[in-house]
Amino acid sequence: MYTVTGGRTAPRGGLAIEALVSSATSAVLGTSYSREYRAISELCRQVRSVAEVSALLAVPLGVARVLISDMEAEGLVRVYQPQMGTPEMNLLERVLSGLRRL
């Protein structure tokens, strides 16, 4: 994975693990792109979180963050960062209720 990320361990910009990622193109990436780029592009035809991409590709989270950040810079994926601020009490209550049901 060191060579795939060029030795980088952090993305160029801040990329939250809960950020959502979607493919920016409907075309299949050609062989001029790395295997990892092609896999991320395919996975993100359906919107997924950075953490989910990492898990599905079985790569460390840091590697997924670097790759997704690079792909965003090239216009291959769109990243939707979570809004900062305090979550609404209603949302927190729904999450807590869902956790209790587990």
Coordinates of N, CA, C and O in Angstrom, one line a residue:
M1 N 0.8 -1.2 0.0 CA 0.0 0.0 0.0 C 0.9 1.3 0.0 O 0.4 2.3 -0.4
Y2 N 2.1 1.1 0.5 CA 3.0 2.3 0.5 C 3.2 2.9 -0.9 O 3.1 4.1 -1.1
T3 N 3.4 2.0 -1.9 CA 3.6 2.5 -3.3 C 2.3 3.0 -3.9 O 2.3 4.0 -4.7
V4 N 1.1 2.5 -3.5 CA -0.1 3.0 -4.0 C -0.4 4.4 -3.6 O -0.9 5.2 -4.4
T5 N 0.0 4.8 -2.4 CA -0.3 6.1 -1.9 C 0.9 7.0 -2.1 O 0.9 8.2 -1.7
G6 N 2.0 6.5 -2.7 CA 3.2 7.3 -2.8 C 3.9 7.7 -1.5 O 4.5 8.7 -1.4
G7 N 3.6 6.8 -0.5 CA 4.2 7.0 0.8 C 3.5 7.9 1.7 O 3.9 8.1 2.8
R8 N 2.4 8.5 1.2 CA 1.6 9.4 2.0 C 0.7 8.7 3.0 O 0.2 7.6 2.6
T9 N 0.5 9.2 4.1 CA -0.3 8.6 5.1 C -1.6 9.4 5.5 O -2.4 9.0 6.2
A10 N -1.6 10.7 4.9 CA -2.8 11.5 5.2 C -3.2 12.2 3.9 O -2.4 12.4 3.0
P11 N -4.5 12.4 3.7 CA -5.0 13.0 2.5 C -4.6 14.4 2.4 O -4.2 15.1 3.4
R12 N -4.7 15.0 1.2 CA -4.2 16.3 1.0 C -5.1 17.3 1.7 O -4.6 18.3 2.2
G13 N -6.4 17.1 1.8 CA -7.3 18.0 2.5 C -7.9 17.1 3.6 O -7.7 15.9 3.7
G14 N -8.7 17.8 4.5 CA -9.4 17.1 5.5 C -10.5 16.2 4.9 O -11.3 16.7 4.2
L15 N -10.4 15.0 5.2 CA -11.4 14.0 4.7 C -11.9 13.2 5.9 O -11.2 12.3 6.4
A16 N -13.1 13.5 6.3 CA -13.7 12.8 7.4 C -14.1 11.3 7.0 O -14.4 11.1 5.9
I17 N -13.9 10.4 8.0 CA -14.2 9.0 7.7 C -15.7 8.8 7.4 O -16.1 7.8 6.7
E18 N -16.5 9.7 7.9 CA -18.0 9.6 7.6 C -18.4 10.3 6.4 O -19.6 10.3 6.0
A19 N -17.5 11.0 5.7 CA -17.8 11.7 4.4 C -18.4 10.7 3.4 O -17.9 9.5 3.4
L20 N -19.3 11.1 2.6 CA -19.9 10.3 1.6 C -19.2 10.5 0.3 O -18.8 11.6 -0.1
V21 N -19.1 9.4 -0.5 CA -18.3 9.4 -1.8 C -19.2 8.8 -2.8 O -19.8 7.8 -2.6
S22 N -19.2 9.5 -4.0 CA -19.9 8.9 -5.2 C -19.1 9.1 -6.4 O -18.3 10.0 -6.5
S23 N -19.2 8.2 -7.4 CA -18.5 8.3 -8.6 C -18.9 9.6 -9.4 O -20.1 9.9 -9.4
A24 N -18.0 10.3 -10.0 CA -18.3 11.5 -10.7 C -18.6 11.2 -12.2 O -19.0 12.0 -12.9
T25 N -18.3 9.9 -12.6 CA -18.5 9.5 -14.0 C -19.3 8.2 -14.0 O -19.1 7.4 -13.1
S26 N -20.1 8.1 -15.0 CA -20.8 6.8 -15.2 C -20.0 5.8 -16.0 O -20.3 4.6 -16.1
A27 N -18.9 6.3 -16.6 CA -18.1 5.4 -17.4 C -17.2 4.6 -16.5 O -16.8 5.0 -15.4
V28 N -16.8 3.4 -17.0 CA -15.9 2.6 -16.3 C -14.5 3.1 -16.5 O -14.1 3.4 -17.7
L29 N -13.7 3.2 -15.5 CA -12.3 3.7 -15.6 C -11.5 2.7 -16.4 O -11.6 1.5 -16.1
G30 N -10.7 3.2 -17.3 CA -9.8 2.3 -18.1 C -8.6 1.8 -17.4 O -8.4 2.2 -16.2
T31 N -7.8 1.1 -18.1 CA -6.6 0.5 -17.5 C -5.5 1.5 -17.3 O -4.5 1.1 -16.7
S32 N -5.7 2.7 -17.7 CA -4.7 3.7 -17.4 C -4.8 4.2 -15.9 O -3.8 4.8 -15.5
Y33 N -5.8 3.8 -15.3 CA -6.0 4.0 -13.8 C -5.6 2.8 -13.0 O -5.7 1.7 -13.5
S34 N -5.2 3.0 -11.8 CA -4.8 1.9 -10.9 C -6.0 1.0 -10.6 O -7.1 1.4 -10.7
R35 N -5.7 -0.2 -10.2 CA -6.7 -1.2 -9.8 C -7.6 -0.6 -8.7 O -8.8 -0.8 -8.7
E36 N -6.9 0.1 -7.7 CA -7.6 0.7 -6.6 C -8.6 1.8 -7.0 O -9.7 1.8 -6.5
Y37 N -8.1 2.6 -7.9 CA -9.0 3.7 -8.5 C -10.2 3.1 -9.1 O -11.3 3.5 -8.9
R38 N -10.0 2.1 -9.9 CA -11.1 1.4 -10.6 C -12.1 0.8 -9.6 O -13.3 0.9 -9.8
A39 N -11.6 0.2 -8.6 CA -12.4 -0.5 -7.6 C -13.2 0.6 -6.8 O -14.4 0.4 -6.6
I40 N -12.6 1.7 -6.4 CA -13.3 2.7 -5.7 C -14.4 3.3 -6.6 O -15.5 3.6 -6.2
S41 N -14.1 3.6 -7.9 CA -15.0 4.1 -8.8 C -16.3 3.2 -8.9 O -17.4 3.7 -8.9
E42 N -16.0 1.9 -9.0 CA -17.1 1.0 -9.1 C -18.0 0.9 -7.8 O -19.2 0.9 -7.9
L43 N -17.3 0.9 -6.7 CA -18.0 0.8 -5.4 C -18.9 2.1 -5.2 O -19.9 2.0 -4.7
C44 N -18.4 3.2 -5.6 CA -19.0 4.5 -5.4 C -20.1 4.8 -6.4 O -20.6 5.9 -6.4
R45 N -20.4 3.9 -7.2 CA -21.6 4.1 -8.1 C -22.8 4.2 -7.2 O -23.8 4.9 -7.5
Q46 N -22.7 3.6 -6.1 CA -23.7 3.7 -5.0 C -23.0 4.6 -3.9 O -21.8 4.3 -3.6
V47 N -23.6 5.6 -3.4 CA -23.0 6.5 -2.4 C -22.6 5.7 -1.2 O -23.3 4.9 -0.6
R48 N -21.3 5.8 -0.8 CA -20.7 5.1 0.4 C -19.9 6.1 1.2 O -19.3 7.0 0.7
S49 N -19.7 5.7 2.4 CA -18.8 6.5 3.3 C -17.4 6.1 3.1 O -17.1 5.0 2.5
V50 N -16.5 6.9 3.4 CA -15.0 6.6 3.3 C -14.7 5.4 4.1 O -14.0 4.5 3.6
A51 N -15.3 5.2 5.3 CA -15.0 4.1 6.1 C -15.5 2.8 5.4 O -14.9 1.7 5.5
E52 N -16.7 2.9 4.8 CA -17.3 1.7 4.1 C -16.4 1.3 2.9 O -16.2 0.1 2.7
V53 N -15.9 2.3 2.2 CA -15.0 2.0 1.0 C -13.8 1.3 1.6 O -13.3 0.2 1.0
S54 N -13.2 1.7 2.7 CA -12.0 1.1 3.3 C -12.3 -0.3 3.6 O -11.5 -1.2 3.3
A55 N -13.4 -0.6 4.3 CA -13.8 -1.9 4.7 C -14.0 -2.9 3.5 O -13.6 -4.0 3.5
L56 N -14.8 -2.4 2.5 CA -15.1 -3.2 1.4 C -13.9 -3.6 0.5 O -13.8 -4.6 -0.1
L57 N -12.9 -2.7 0.5 CA -11.7 -2.9 -0.3 C -10.6 -3.6 0.6 O -9.6 -4.0 0.0
A58 N -10.9 -3.7 1.8 CA -10.0 -4.4 2.8 C -8.6 -3.7 2.7 O -7.6 -4.3 2.7
V59 N -8.6 -2.3 2.8 CA -7.4 -1.6 2.8 C -7.5 -0.7 4.1 O -8.6 -0.4 4.6
P60 N -6.3 -0.3 4.7 CA -6.4 0.5 5.8 C -7.1 1.8 5.6 O -7.1 2.4 4.4
L61 N -7.7 2.4 6.6 CA -8.5 3.6 6.4 C -7.7 4.8 5.9 O -8.1 5.5 5.0
G62 N -6.4 4.9 6.4 CA -5.6 5.9 5.9 C -5.3 5.9 4.4 O -5.3 6.9 3.7
V63 N -5.2 4.6 3.9 CA -4.9 4.4 2.4 C -6.2 4.8 1.7 O -6.1 5.5 0.7
A64 N -7.4 4.4 2.1 CA -8.6 4.8 1.5 C -8.8 6.3 1.4 O -9.2 6.9 0.4
R65 N -8.5 7.0 2.5 CA -8.6 8.4 2.6 C -7.7 9.1 1.6 O -8.1 10.0 0.9
V66 N -6.4 8.6 1.5 CA -5.5 9.2 0.5 C -6.0 9.0 -0.9 O -6.0 9.9 -1.7
L67 N -6.4 7.8 -1.2 CA -6.8 7.5 -2.6 C -8.1 8.3 -3.0 O -8.2 8.8 -4.1
I68 N -9.0 8.3 -2.1 CA -10.3 9.1 -2.4 C -10.0 10.6 -2.5 O -10.5 11.2 -3.4
S69 N -9.1 11.1 -1.7 CA -8.7 12.5 -1.8 C -8.1 12.8 -3.1 O -8.4 13.8 -3.8
D70 N -7.2 11.9 -3.6 CA -6.5 12.0 -4.9 C -7.5 11.9 -6.0 O -7.5 12.7 -7.0
M71 N -8.5 11.0 -5.9 CA -9.5 10.9 -6.9 C -10.4 12.1 -7.0 O -10.8 12.5 -8.1
E72 N -10.7 12.7 -5.8 CA -11.5 13.9 -5.9 C -10.8 15.0 -6.6 O -11.3 15.8 -7.4
A73 N -9.5 15.1 -6.3 CA -8.7 16.2 -7.0 C -8.6 16.0 -8.5 O -8.5 17.0 -9.2
E74 N -8.7 14.8 -8.9 CA -8.7 14.5 -10.4 C -10.1 14.5 -11.0 O -10.3 14.3 -12.2
G75 N -11.2 14.8 -10.1 CA -12.5 14.8 -10.6 C -13.2 13.5 -10.9 O -14.2 13.4 -11.6
L76 N -12.6 12.4 -10.3 CA -13.2 11.1 -10.5 C -14.3 10.7 -9.6 O -15.1 9.9 -9.9
V77 N -14.3 11.3 -8.4 CA -15.3 11.1 -7.4 C -15.8 12.4 -6.8 O -15.0 13.4 -6.9
R78 N -16.9 12.4 -6.3 CA -17.5 13.6 -5.5 C -17.5 13.2 -4.0 O -17.9 12.1 -3.7
V79 N -17.0 14.1 -3.2 CA -17.0 13.9 -1.8 C -18.0 14.9 -1.1 O -17.9 16.1 -1.4
Y80 N -18.8 14.4 -0.2 CA -19.8 15.2 0.5 C -19.4 15.1 2.0 O -19.7 14.1 2.6
Q81 N -18.7 16.2 2.4 CA -18.3 16.3 3.8 C -19.5 16.5 4.7 O -20.4 17.2 4.4
P82 N -19.4 15.9 5.9 CA -20.5 16.1 6.9 C -20.5 17.6 7.3 O -19.5 18.2 7.4
Q83 N -21.7 18.1 7.7 CA -21.8 19.4 8.2 C -21.3 19.5 9.6 O -21.6 18.6 10.4
M84 N -20.5 20.5 9.9 CA -20.0 20.6 11.2 C -21.0 21.3 12.1 O -21.9 22.0 11.7
G85 N -20.9 21.0 13.4 CA -21.9 21.6 14.3 C -22.4 20.6 15.2 O -22.1 19.4 15.1
T86 N -23.3 21.0 16.1 CA -23.9 20.1 17.0 C -25.1 19.4 16.4 O -26.0 20.1 15.8
P87 N -25.2 18.1 16.5 CA -26.3 17.4 15.9 C -27.6 17.7 16.7 O -27.6 18.0 17.9
E88 N -28.7 17.6 16.0 CA -30.0 17.9 16.6 C -30.3 16.8 17.6 O -30.0 15.6 17.4
M89 N -31.0 17.2 18.7 CA -31.4 16.3 19.7 C -32.3 15.1 19.1 O -32.1 14.0 19.5
N90 N -33.1 15.4 18.2 CA -34.0 14.4 17.6 C -33.2 13.3 16.9 O -33.5 12.2 17.0
L91 N -32.1 13.7 16.2 CA -31.2 12.8 15.5 C -30.5 11.9 16.6 O -30.5 10.7 16.4
L92 N -30.0 12.5 17.6 CA -29.3 11.7 18.7 C -30.3 10.7 19.3 O -29.9 9.6 19.6
E93 N -31.5 11.1 19.6 CA -32.5 10.2 20.2 C -32.8 9.1 19.3 O -33.0 7.9 19.7
R94 N -32.9 9.3 17.9 CA -33.2 8.2 17.0 C -32.0 7.2 16.9 O -32.2 6.0 16.9
V95 N -30.8 7.8 17.0 CA -29.6 6.9 17.0 C -29.6 6.1 18.2 O -29.4 4.8 18.2
L96 N -29.8 6.7 19.4 CA -29.8 5.9 20.7 C -30.9 4.9 20.7 O -30.7 3.7 21.1
S97 N -32.1 5.2 20.1 CA -33.2 4.2 20.1 C -32.8 3.0 19.2 O -33.0 1.9 19.5
G98 N -32.1 3.3 18.0 CA -31.7 2.2 17.2 C -30.6 1.4 17.8 O -30.6 0.1 17.7
L99 N -29.7 2.0 18.6 CA -28.7 1.2 19.3 C -29.3 0.3 20.3 O -28.9 -0.8 20.5
R100 N -30.3 0.8 21.0 CA -31.0 0.0 22.0 C -31.7 -1.2 21.4 O -31.7 -2.3 22.0
R101 N -32.2 -1.1 20.2 CA -32.9 -2.2 19.6 C -31.9 -3.3 19.1 O -32.3 -4.4 18.9
L102 N -30.6 -2.9 19.0 CA -29.7 -3.9 18.6 C -29.5 -4.9 19.7 O -29.2 -6.0 19.7

